[in-house]
Every structure is written in C-alpha cells, then in structure tokens.
C-alpha cells in the first residue's frame, strides 16, 4: 500500500503542472536572463578563473530553483498554462529592454512605466522589438501548445506544489550557502543584480510599486 501511495504521489499526472513550470524556468534561465549572468560574471575579479565559472553555474542552479518555486505558486490546474504565458510575456519584454537599453526593472522603473503616457511608450514598440519578443515567446508557445495537462484536483495537486516549492527553495539555499562569500560580495557591490532575475524581479517590483 505504501508503494502504491508513493507511486501515485510521484506520478506524471500529479506533477504535470510542476514539470511544466520546471521546463519553463529552465528556458527562462538559459535564454532570457543574459543580463543577470553577465552582471554576475563581471562581478568577479577573474572571469576566466575556474572558481568564477563554478560560482556562476552554482548561482544559476540556485536562481533556477527559486524561479521554479516562485512561478509554481501561481500555476494551478488548468490555469497553469495561462500563468506561464503571462510570465513568459513579462520575461520576454523585460529581457528585450534590458538587452537593448541596459535598464533594470526595479520599483522606480516600474513606477515610471506606469506613469508614462501610452503615446510615449508606443514609440518604443518597433517592428524589431515585436519581432524579437515574439521570437523569445515561440519556444514557450510551442511548449504550451503541445504539453498536455491532465485533470487533477487541487487537493491532489497541493502536496506536489508544496514539494516543488520546498525543493526549489532548498536548491536556492544550498547554492547560496555554498557560494555565500562570492554571492554576498557581488550583491553588495553590484546592487542591480537582484533586479535582473526575470521574470521574478519585475513582478515583485510591480507588487511593491502599487502598495
């Protein structure tokens, strides 16, 4: 009976939403967080030293764990695809502007965006911008199109959700702990780093800006 319950808990059906979140978080970390990895890399004294790349890899794993935990909190049942699509749009747009204009989406930046008139902001929406954003979104669109989400009650999904969040945060804590000296120094000397985690940073900055 124990084996039956265990296998049922770790089934593909129970973890379908969480696996979608993990796949999306990996894509975002690899392809839409270039500004973050560049800032972390250049925060180190010797970018070619083996310990620098060990630091970057370990930090990337930890941040991906955080992204999984964060996004998972908003992905429930059949609405999971909608949540992932919203996060994908946020990540794609902010990645484009971070790469093109070297801006970071902290609270003050979000407030400026909210206070900007539509006519002024529309000047930044060019064919190049639209094309690149759509290109960033294409892999996510394909994932959402072909990934099937089975019907699972919220009661059955909750344990998987808790497990995913705990593991994601555990990976973050373990990674940060193993690179605490280098990571704390990087954040202390380069405060913009904490605003470059996409899509979590702009979402959190938006929440703070409307309080």
mmCIF file of C-alpha atoms in Angstrom:
data_model
loop_
_atom_site.group_PDB
_atom_site.id
_atom_site.type_symbol
_atom_site.label_atom_id
_atom_site.label_comp_id
_atom_site.label_asym_id
_atom_site.label_seq_id
_atom_site.Cartn_x
_atom_site.Cartn_y
_atom_site.Cartn_z
ATOM 1 C CA UNK A 1 0.000 0.000 0.000
ATOM 2 C CA UNK A 2 2.864 2.362 0.817
ATOM 3 C CA UNK A 3 4.389 1.789 -2.597
ATOM 4 C CA UNK A 4 1.053 2.454 -4.248
ATOM 5 C CA UNK A 5 0.607 5.776 -2.439
ATOM 6 C CA UNK A 6 4.208 6.771 -3.121
ATOM 7 C CA UNK A 7 3.996 5.985 -6.830
ATOM 8 C CA UNK A 8 0.694 7.833 -7.039
ATOM 9 C CA UNK A 9 2.234 10.925 -5.443
ATOM 10 C CA UNK A 10 5.227 10.960 -7.812
ATOM 11 C CA UNK A 11 3.140 10.213 -10.886
ATOM 12 C CA UNK A 12 3.326 12.214 -14.111
ATOM 13 C CA UNK A 13 -0.298 13.187 -13.624
ATOM 14 C CA UNK A 14 0.226 14.641 -10.149
ATOM 15 C CA UNK A 15 3.333 16.576 -11.144
ATOM 16 C CA UNK A 16 2.186 17.630 -14.623
ATOM 17 C CA UNK A 17 1.925 21.318 -13.706
ATOM 18 C CA UNK A 18 5.216 21.279 -11.810
ATOM 19 C CA UNK A 19 7.052 19.685 -14.731
ATOM 20 C CA UNK A 20 5.685 22.425 -16.989
ATOM 21 C CA UNK A 21 6.967 25.039 -14.540
ATOM 22 C CA UNK A 22 10.409 23.407 -14.383
ATOM 23 C CA UNK A 23 10.679 23.315 -18.192
ATOM 24 C CA UNK A 24 9.673 26.971 -18.431
ATOM 25 C CA UNK A 25 12.038 28.044 -15.634
ATOM 26 C CA UNK A 26 14.948 26.282 -17.347
ATOM 27 C CA UNK A 27 14.179 28.035 -20.625
ATOM 28 C CA UNK A 28 13.944 31.429 -18.956
ATOM 29 C CA UNK A 29 17.171 30.907 -17.012
ATOM 30 C CA UNK A 30 19.146 29.854 -20.071
ATOM 31 C CA UNK A 31 17.779 32.199 -22.734
ATOM 32 C CA UNK A 32 16.130 35.213 -21.051
ATOM 33 C CA UNK A 33 18.481 36.066 -18.196
ATOM 34 C CA UNK A 34 21.582 37.066 -20.112
ATOM 35 C CA UNK A 35 21.870 40.414 -18.316
ATOM 36 C CA UNK A 36 21.867 38.640 -14.954
ATOM 37 C CA UNK A 37 24.569 36.136 -15.903
ATOM 38 C CA UNK A 38 26.696 38.871 -17.457
ATOM 39 C CA UNK A 39 26.425 41.011 -14.312
ATOM 40 C CA UNK A 40 27.299 38.069 -12.073
ATOM 41 C CA UNK A 41 30.236 37.107 -14.273
ATOM 42 C CA UNK A 42 31.702 40.607 -14.300
ATOM 43 C CA UNK A 43 31.223 40.952 -10.554
ATOM 44 C CA UNK A 44 34.127 38.537 -10.124
ATOM 45 C CA UNK A 45 37.784 39.587 -10.259
ATOM 46 C CA UNK A 46 38.953 36.996 -12.769
ATOM 47 C CA UNK A 47 36.221 35.956 -15.201
ATOM 48 C CA UNK A 48 38.366 33.140 -16.607
ATOM 49 C CA UNK A 49 39.174 31.516 -13.273
ATOM 50 C CA UNK A 50 37.597 28.063 -12.717
ATOM 51 C CA UNK A 51 36.094 29.213 -9.414
ATOM 52 C CA UNK A 52 34.320 32.050 -11.222
ATOM 53 C CA UNK A 53 32.544 29.639 -13.556
ATOM 54 C CA UNK A 54 31.791 27.312 -10.638
ATOM 55 C CA UNK A 55 30.246 30.322 -8.894
ATOM 56 C CA UNK A 56 28.221 31.227 -11.981
ATOM 57 C CA UNK A 57 26.962 27.675 -12.521
ATOM 58 C CA UNK A 58 26.059 27.155 -8.864
ATOM 59 C CA UNK A 59 24.285 30.515 -8.687
ATOM 60 C CA UNK A 60 22.400 29.748 -11.906
ATOM 61 C CA UNK A 61 21.172 26.473 -10.423
ATOM 62 C CA UNK A 62 20.080 28.255 -7.243
ATOM 63 C CA UNK A 63 18.264 31.020 -9.100
ATOM 64 C CA UNK A 64 16.531 28.482 -11.320
ATOM 65 C CA UNK A 65 15.369 26.700 -8.175
ATOM 66 C CA UNK A 66 13.975 29.990 -6.902
ATOM 67 C CA UNK A 67 12.251 30.622 -10.233
ATOM 68 C CA UNK A 68 10.621 27.190 -10.083
ATOM 69 C CA UNK A 69 9.344 27.844 -6.554
ATOM 70 C CA UNK A 70 8.140 31.358 -7.390
ATOM 71 C CA UNK A 71 6.353 30.525 -10.643
ATOM 72 C CA UNK A 72 4.867 27.354 -9.173
ATOM 73 C CA UNK A 73 2.961 29.454 -6.630
ATOM 74 C CA UNK A 74 0.951 30.991 -9.484
ATOM 75 C CA UNK A 75 0.476 27.859 -11.601
ATOM 76 C CA UNK A 76 -2.593 25.861 -10.615
ATOM 77 C CA UNK A 77 -4.572 23.318 -12.566
ATOM 78 C CA UNK A 78 -5.840 24.270 -15.984
ATOM 79 C CA UNK A 79 -4.832 27.912 -15.363
ATOM 80 C CA UNK A 80 -1.167 26.891 -15.216
ATOM 81 C CA UNK A 81 -0.686 27.476 -18.936
ATOM 82 C CA UNK A 82 -2.167 30.956 -18.659
ATOM 83 C CA UNK A 83 0.159 31.760 -15.738
ATOM 84 C CA UNK A 84 3.190 30.505 -17.647
ATOM 85 C CA UNK A 85 2.142 32.534 -20.696
ATOM 86 C CA UNK A 86 1.896 35.725 -18.601
ATOM 87 C CA UNK A 87 5.289 35.104 -17.004
ATOM 88 C CA UNK A 88 6.750 34.369 -20.443
ATOM 89 C CA UNK A 89 5.459 37.679 -21.806
ATOM 90 C CA UNK A 90 6.879 39.562 -18.811
ATOM 91 C CA UNK A 91 10.240 37.831 -19.161
ATOM 92 C CA UNK A 92 10.419 38.360 -22.935
ATOM 93 C CA UNK A 93 9.538 42.062 -22.815
ATOM 94 C CA UNK A 94 11.805 42.891 -19.881
ATOM 95 C CA UNK A 95 14.645 40.847 -21.392
ATOM 96 C CA UNK A 96 14.370 42.804 -24.629
ATOM 97 C CA UNK A 97 14.510 46.199 -22.930
ATOM 98 C CA UNK A 98 17.271 45.061 -20.565
ATOM 99 C CA UNK A 99 19.371 43.912 -23.515
ATOM 100 C CA UNK A 100 18.636 46.892 -25.775
ATOM 101 C CA UNK A 101 18.637 49.778 -23.301
ATOM 102 C CA UNK A 102 20.588 48.354 -20.338
ATOM 103 C CA UNK A 103 17.740 49.083 -17.917
ATOM 104 C CA UNK A 104 16.713 47.165 -14.829
ATOM 105 C CA UNK A 105 13.127 46.798 -13.697
ATOM 106 C CA UNK A 106 13.248 47.874 -10.076
ATOM 107 C CA UNK A 107 10.411 49.626 -8.223
ATOM 108 C CA UNK A 108 11.265 53.109 -9.522
ATOM 109 C CA UNK A 109 11.443 51.848 -13.096
ATOM 110 C CA UNK A 110 8.079 50.116 -12.796
ATOM 111 C CA UNK A 111 6.544 53.334 -11.406
ATOM 112 C CA UNK A 112 7.978 55.289 -14.322
ATOM 113 C CA UNK A 113 6.476 52.770 -16.747
ATOM 114 C CA UNK A 114 3.063 53.035 -15.071
ATOM 115 C CA UNK A 115 3.202 56.846 -15.195
ATOM 116 C CA UNK A 116 4.340 57.004 -18.817
ATOM 117 C CA UNK A 117 1.714 58.059 -21.332
ATOM 118 C CA UNK A 118 0.646 55.487 -23.894
ATOM 119 C CA UNK A 119 1.857 57.674 -26.774
ATOM 120 C CA UNK A 120 5.355 57.938 -25.277
ATOM 121 C CA UNK A 121 5.639 54.227 -24.565
ATOM 122 C CA UNK A 122 4.330 53.291 -28.021
ATOM 123 C CA UNK A 123 7.408 54.922 -29.556
ATOM 124 C CA UNK A 124 9.490 52.106 -28.075
ATOM 125 C CA UNK A 125 7.336 49.409 -29.679
ATOM 126 C CA UNK A 126 9.063 48.909 -33.018
ATOM 127 C CA UNK A 127 8.939 46.085 -35.536
ATOM 128 C CA UNK A 128 12.328 44.939 -34.241
ATOM 129 C CA UNK A 129 11.045 44.874 -30.666
ATOM 130 C CA UNK A 130 7.879 42.998 -31.616
ATOM 131 C CA UNK A 131 9.805 40.512 -33.726
ATOM 132 C CA UNK A 132 12.372 39.719 -31.038
ATOM 133 C CA UNK A 133 9.744 39.401 -28.312
ATOM 134 C CA UNK A 134 7.749 37.008 -30.493
ATOM 135 C CA UNK A 135 10.929 35.049 -31.165
ATOM 136 C CA UNK A 136 11.576 34.736 -27.421
ATOM 137 C CA UNK A 137 7.990 33.593 -26.926
ATOM 138 C CA UNK A 138 7.990 30.999 -29.707
ATOM 139 C CA UNK A 139 9.534 28.112 -27.691
ATOM 140 C CA UNK A 140 7.122 28.779 -24.831
ATOM 141 C CA UNK A 141 4.182 28.893 -27.234
ATOM 142 C CA UNK A 142 5.210 25.513 -28.661
ATOM 143 C CA UNK A 143 5.597 24.102 -25.162
ATOM 144 C CA UNK A 144 2.142 25.293 -24.131
ATOM 145 C CA UNK A 145 0.605 24.099 -27.392
ATOM 146 C CA UNK A 146 1.820 20.511 -27.167
ATOM 147 C CA UNK A 147 2.125 19.974 -23.410
ATOM 148 C CA UNK A 148 -0.975 18.244 -22.080
ATOM 149 C CA UNK A 149 -2.265 18.975 -18.615
ATOM 150 C CA UNK A 150 -4.427 16.193 -17.174
ATOM 151 C CA UNK A 151 -7.354 16.976 -14.927
ATOM 152 C CA UNK A 152 -6.082 16.872 -11.343
ATOM 153 C CA UNK A 153 -7.989 18.163 -8.340
ATOM 154 C CA UNK A 154 -6.442 20.975 -6.330
ATOM 155 C CA UNK A 155 -6.342 18.641 -3.348
ATOM 156 C CA UNK A 156 -4.089 16.210 -5.215
ATOM 157 C CA UNK A 157 -2.012 18.997 -6.694
ATOM 158 C CA UNK A 158 -1.319 20.727 -3.359
ATOM 159 C CA UNK A 159 1.195 18.159 -1.996
ATOM 160 C CA UNK A 160 3.101 18.259 -5.290
ATOM 161 C CA UNK A 161 3.036 22.055 -5.154
ATOM 162 C CA UNK A 162 4.406 22.134 -1.610
ATOM 163 C CA UNK A 163 7.065 19.575 -2.533
ATOM 164 C CA UNK A 164 8.139 21.617 -5.575
ATOM 165 C CA UNK A 165 8.306 24.904 -3.684
ATOM 166 C CA UNK A 166 10.266 23.379 -0.802
ATOM 167 C CA UNK A 167 12.731 21.675 -3.147
ATOM 168 C CA UNK A 168 13.129 24.830 -5.246
ATOM 169 C CA UNK A 169 13.838 26.968 -2.200
ATOM 170 C CA UNK A 170 16.112 24.236 -0.834
ATOM 171 C CA UNK A 171 18.158 24.336 -4.038
ATOM 172 C CA UNK A 172 18.379 28.132 -3.712
ATOM 173 C CA UNK A 173 19.529 27.962 -0.092
ATOM 174 C CA UNK A 174 22.064 25.220 -0.827
ATOM 175 C CA UNK A 175 23.501 27.084 -3.808
ATOM 176 C CA UNK A 176 23.624 30.422 -1.999
ATOM 177 C CA UNK A 177 25.191 28.806 1.038
ATOM 178 C CA UNK A 178 27.931 27.124 -0.976
ATOM 179 C CA UNK A 179 28.790 30.429 -2.704
ATOM 180 C CA UNK A 180 27.862 32.784 0.132
ATOM 181 C CA UNK A 181 31.084 34.811 0.174
ATOM 182 C CA UNK A 182 31.195 35.428 -3.578
ATOM 183 C CA UNK A 183 27.443 35.954 -3.907
ATOM 184 C CA UNK A 184 27.119 38.352 -0.964
ATOM 185 C CA UNK A 185 30.069 40.358 -2.291
ATOM 186 C CA UNK A 186 28.556 40.502 -5.766
ATOM 187 C CA UNK A 187 25.175 41.706 -4.486
ATOM 188 C CA UNK A 188 26.762 44.184 -2.087
ATOM 189 C CA UNK A 189 28.957 45.756 -4.759
ATOM 190 C CA UNK A 190 26.503 45.390 -7.632
ATOM 191 C CA UNK A 191 23.055 46.007 -6.177
ATOM 192 C CA UNK A 192 21.424 45.922 -9.598
ATOM 193 C CA UNK A 193 21.897 42.144 -9.734
ATOM 194 C CA UNK A 194 18.842 41.490 -7.571
ATOM 195 C CA UNK A 195 16.697 43.400 -10.081
ATOM 196 C CA UNK A 196 17.805 41.303 -13.052
ATOM 197 C CA UNK A 197 16.141 37.979 -12.188
ATOM 198 C CA UNK A 198 13.494 37.542 -14.865
ATOM 199 C CA UNK A 199 10.552 37.220 -14.580
ATOM 200 C CA UNK A 200 10.502 37.299 -10.757
ATOM 201 C CA UNK A 201 12.174 40.691 -10.212
ATOM 202 C CA UNK A 202 9.770 42.832 -12.301
ATOM 203 C CA UNK A 203 6.766 41.022 -10.817
ATOM 204 C CA UNK A 204 7.973 41.690 -7.262
ATOM 205 C CA UNK A 205 8.880 45.264 -8.177
ATOM 206 C CA UNK A 206 5.376 45.787 -9.572
ATOM 207 C CA UNK A 207 3.845 44.441 -6.349
ATOM 208 C CA UNK A 208 5.946 46.863 -4.291
ATOM 209 C CA UNK A 209 5.180 49.815 -6.573
ATOM 210 C CA UNK A 210 1.399 49.571 -6.108
ATOM 211 C CA UNK A 211 1.433 49.301 -2.336
#
